[in-house]
């Protein structure tokens, strides 16, 4: 199974979340490719995860355009969406609803689910509004544990009966001579 993780990001925070998501799939034994939404290339994956940064309650245009332009390629594949935004801890509980625009896109492609993750704004952010926001709100509110939990939920939806992920660093344990216990990708 292969997962394609696509992102639209202005300042790198959402790109970083996409990398975390890809790494978590890989850790669970599932091949993952992380790709900028503007990059060419076919949607040659069994599962697609698409994320965009939130700016003024709008999803990053690269993510929006990806969904619209690749709609036929996405048809029939399980798709999950994520947004990255809030510059506080409000996203950590995992229950923030998508903005209207994302909700409509999700409905249009019959997406399986959506998650809002916290965002990141660096103290030296470029741009007039961003700089002024950063004076009060600079920080990194992305939560790797929340990312891991979401990927676990996706894996469970894809294959509810498979064994949970092996702990990091786990190895095959010899059980009987000539047989080994395999940690199935979860
Ligand atoms: C001008 C500006 C507007 C923003 N608007 C929103 C918003 O409407 N909702 C939200 O949750 N976060 C908002 N944010 C926070 C960003 O979504 C957050 O910094 C995010 O991590 C940016 O992603 P990126 O680094 O991938 O571009 C805004 C940030 C800036 C600088």
PDB file of C-alpha atoms in Angstrom, residues 66-181:
ATOM      1  CA  UNK A  66      -4.842  20.305  -6.145  1.00  0.00           C
ATOM      2  CA  UNK A  67      -8.226  18.970  -5.050  1.00  0.00           C
ATOM      3  CA  UNK A  68     -10.036  20.691  -7.910  1.00  0.00           C
ATOM      4  CA  UNK A  69      -7.559  19.844 -10.674  1.00  0.00           C
ATOM      5  CA  UNK A  70      -6.965  16.259  -9.566  1.00  0.00           C
ATOM      6  CA  UNK A  71     -10.565  15.445  -8.802  1.00  0.00           C
ATOM      7  CA  UNK A  72     -10.787  12.679 -11.399  1.00  0.00           C
ATOM      8  CA  UNK A  73      -7.530  11.103 -10.189  1.00  0.00           C
ATOM      9  CA  UNK A  74      -8.803  11.240  -6.612  1.00  0.00           C
ATOM     10  CA  UNK A  75     -12.163   9.684  -7.453  1.00  0.00           C
ATOM     11  CA  UNK A  76     -12.524   6.255  -5.927  1.00  0.00           C
ATOM     12  CA  UNK A  77      -9.490   6.627  -3.634  1.00  0.00           C
ATOM     13  CA  UNK A  78      -9.816   7.082   0.101  1.00  0.00           C
ATOM     14  CA  UNK A  79      -8.843  10.704   0.831  1.00  0.00           C
ATOM     15  CA  UNK A  80      -8.255  12.460   4.146  1.00  0.00           C
ATOM     16  CA  UNK A  81      -7.801  16.220   4.511  1.00  0.00           C
ATOM     17  CA  UNK A  82      -6.065  18.287   7.157  1.00  0.00           C
ATOM     18  CA  UNK A  83      -5.720  21.953   7.953  1.00  0.00           C
ATOM     19  CA  UNK A  84      -3.038  23.687   9.925  1.00  0.00           C
ATOM     20  CA  UNK A  85      -3.618  26.809  11.679  1.00  0.00           C
ATOM     21  CA  UNK A  86      -4.529  27.792  15.147  1.00  0.00           C
ATOM     22  CA  UNK A  87      -1.735  29.587  16.969  1.00  0.00           C
ATOM     23  CA  UNK A  88      -2.830  28.317  20.361  1.00  0.00           C
ATOM     24  CA  UNK A  89      -3.674  24.958  21.945  1.00  0.00           C
ATOM     25  CA  UNK A  90      -7.251  24.860  20.648  1.00  0.00           C
ATOM     26  CA  UNK A  91      -6.509  22.186  18.010  1.00  0.00           C
ATOM     27  CA  UNK A  92      -4.923  19.704  20.400  1.00  0.00           C
ATOM     28  CA  UNK A  93      -8.188  18.056  21.398  1.00  0.00           C
ATOM     29  CA  UNK A  94      -8.699  17.140  17.744  1.00  0.00           C
ATOM     30  CA  UNK A  95     -12.260  18.375  17.491  1.00  0.00           C
ATOM     31  CA  UNK A  96     -11.990  21.643  15.540  1.00  0.00           C
ATOM     32  CA  UNK A  97     -14.343  21.657  12.566  1.00  0.00           C
ATOM     33  CA  UNK A  98     -12.983  22.437   9.112  1.00  0.00           C
ATOM     34  CA  UNK A  99     -13.545  25.934   7.722  1.00  0.00           C
ATOM     35  CA  UNK A 100     -16.464  26.220   5.287  1.00  0.00           C
ATOM     36  CA  UNK A 101     -14.259  26.068   2.217  1.00  0.00           C
ATOM     37  CA  UNK A 102     -12.604  22.828   3.342  1.00  0.00           C
ATOM     38  CA  UNK A 103     -15.929  21.337   4.401  1.00  0.00           C
ATOM     39  CA  UNK A 104     -17.286  21.959   0.901  1.00  0.00           C
ATOM     40  CA  UNK A 105     -14.214  20.494  -0.796  1.00  0.00           C
ATOM     41  CA  UNK A 106     -14.364  17.464   1.492  1.00  0.00           C
ATOM     42  CA  UNK A 107     -17.996  16.913   0.548  1.00  0.00           C
ATOM     43  CA  UNK A 108     -17.220  17.326  -3.160  1.00  0.00           C
ATOM     44  CA  UNK A 109     -14.660  14.526  -3.145  1.00  0.00           C
ATOM     45  CA  UNK A 110     -16.375  12.474  -0.454  1.00  0.00           C
ATOM     46  CA  UNK A 111     -13.324  12.669   1.818  1.00  0.00           C
ATOM     47  CA  UNK A 112     -13.143  10.120   4.617  1.00  0.00           C
ATOM     48  CA  UNK A 113     -12.191  12.640   7.266  1.00  0.00           C
ATOM     49  CA  UNK A 114     -10.528  15.898   8.266  1.00  0.00           C
ATOM     50  CA  UNK A 115      -8.288  17.057  11.087  1.00  0.00           C
ATOM     51  CA  UNK A 116      -7.227  20.545  12.157  1.00  0.00           C
ATOM     52  CA  UNK A 117      -3.728  20.681  13.622  1.00  0.00           C
ATOM     53  CA  UNK A 118      -2.146  23.592  15.427  1.00  0.00           C
ATOM     54  CA  UNK A 119       0.010  25.889  13.342  1.00  0.00           C
ATOM     55  CA  UNK A 120       3.398  27.520  13.575  1.00  0.00           C
ATOM     56  CA  UNK A 121       4.427  31.116  13.207  1.00  0.00           C
ATOM     57  CA  UNK A 122       8.047  32.085  13.624  1.00  0.00           C
ATOM     58  CA  UNK A 123       9.022  35.256  15.467  1.00  0.00           C
ATOM     59  CA  UNK A 124      10.745  36.598  12.357  1.00  0.00           C
ATOM     60  CA  UNK A 125       7.834  35.825   9.980  1.00  0.00           C
ATOM     61  CA  UNK A 126       7.962  37.826   6.761  1.00  0.00           C
ATOM     62  CA  UNK A 127       5.021  39.975   5.680  1.00  0.00           C
ATOM     63  CA  UNK A 128       3.379  42.952   7.335  1.00  0.00           C
ATOM     64  CA  UNK A 129       0.370  41.176   8.867  1.00  0.00           C
ATOM     65  CA  UNK A 130       2.347  38.040   9.744  1.00  0.00           C
ATOM     66  CA  UNK A 131       5.013  40.098  11.509  1.00  0.00           C
ATOM     67  CA  UNK A 132       2.465  41.964  13.522  1.00  0.00           C
ATOM     68  CA  UNK A 133       0.664  38.703  14.411  1.00  0.00           C
ATOM     69  CA  UNK A 134       3.952  37.089  15.360  1.00  0.00           C
ATOM     70  CA  UNK A 135       4.559  39.706  18.047  1.00  0.00           C
ATOM     71  CA  UNK A 136       1.758  38.164  20.084  1.00  0.00           C
ATOM     72  CA  UNK A 137       1.242  34.717  18.618  1.00  0.00           C
ATOM     73  CA  UNK A 138       4.619  33.356  17.505  1.00  0.00           C
ATOM     74  CA  UNK A 139       5.071  29.735  18.480  1.00  0.00           C
ATOM     75  CA  UNK A 140       4.860  26.157  17.312  1.00  0.00           C
ATOM     76  CA  UNK A 141       1.518  24.531  18.178  1.00  0.00           C
ATOM     77  CA  UNK A 142       1.938  21.427  15.995  1.00  0.00           C
ATOM     78  CA  UNK A 143       1.573  18.323  18.130  1.00  0.00           C
ATOM     79  CA  UNK A 144       3.443  15.192  16.942  1.00  0.00           C
ATOM     80  CA  UNK A 145       1.360  12.997  19.286  1.00  0.00           C
ATOM     81  CA  UNK A 146      -1.848  14.279  17.707  1.00  0.00           C
ATOM     82  CA  UNK A 147      -0.383  13.576  14.268  1.00  0.00           C
ATOM     83  CA  UNK A 148       0.545  10.021  15.287  1.00  0.00           C
ATOM     84  CA  UNK A 149      -2.925   9.439  16.730  1.00  0.00           C
ATOM     85  CA  UNK A 150      -4.601  10.651  13.532  1.00  0.00           C
ATOM     86  CA  UNK A 151      -2.433   8.418  11.339  1.00  0.00           C
ATOM     87  CA  UNK A 152      -3.291   5.511  13.652  1.00  0.00           C
ATOM     88  CA  UNK A 153      -6.994   6.242  13.128  1.00  0.00           C
ATOM     89  CA  UNK A 154      -6.528   6.318   9.345  1.00  0.00           C
ATOM     90  CA  UNK A 155      -4.654   3.001   9.448  1.00  0.00           C
ATOM     91  CA  UNK A 156      -7.404   1.524  11.565  1.00  0.00           C
ATOM     92  CA  UNK A 157     -10.043   2.636   9.048  1.00  0.00           C
ATOM     93  CA  UNK A 158      -8.021   1.147   6.215  1.00  0.00           C
ATOM     94  CA  UNK A 159      -7.422  -2.179   7.946  1.00  0.00           C
ATOM     95  CA  UNK A 160      -9.245  -2.436  11.278  1.00  0.00           C
ATOM     96  CA  UNK A 161      -8.031  -5.923  12.021  1.00  0.00           C
ATOM     97  CA  UNK A 162      -4.282  -5.546  11.532  1.00  0.00           C
ATOM     98  CA  UNK A 163      -1.890  -5.567  14.475  1.00  0.00           C
ATOM     99  CA  UNK A 164      -1.053  -2.125  15.935  1.00  0.00           C
ATOM    100  CA  UNK A 165       2.288  -0.623  14.978  1.00  0.00           C
ATOM    101  CA  UNK A 166       5.339  -2.226  16.478  1.00  0.00           C
ATOM    102  CA  UNK A 167       7.172  -0.046  19.000  1.00  0.00           C
ATOM    103  CA  UNK A 168      10.020   1.941  17.485  1.00  0.00           C
ATOM    104  CA  UNK A 169      13.081  -0.257  17.217  1.00  0.00           C
ATOM    105  CA  UNK A 170      11.109  -3.498  17.526  1.00  0.00           C
ATOM    106  CA  UNK A 171      12.510  -6.473  15.695  1.00  0.00           C
ATOM    107  CA  UNK A 172      11.109  -9.806  14.584  1.00  0.00           C
ATOM    108  CA  UNK A 173      11.081 -12.228  17.489  1.00  0.00           C
ATOM    109  CA  UNK A 174      12.006 -15.851  16.743  1.00  0.00           C
ATOM    110  CA  UNK A 175       9.120 -17.990  17.961  1.00  0.00           C
ATOM    111  CA  UNK A 176       9.949 -21.484  16.847  1.00  0.00           C
ATOM    112  CA  UNK A 177      12.773 -22.860  14.892  1.00  0.00           C
ATOM    113  CA  UNK A 178      12.302 -21.826  11.275  1.00  0.00           C
ATOM    114  CA  UNK A 179       9.423 -19.444  12.061  1.00  0.00           C
ATOM    115  CA  UNK A 180       9.366 -15.796  12.976  1.00  0.00           C
ATOM    116  CA  UNK A 181       6.643 -13.563  14.326  1.00  0.00           C
TER     117      UNK A 181
END
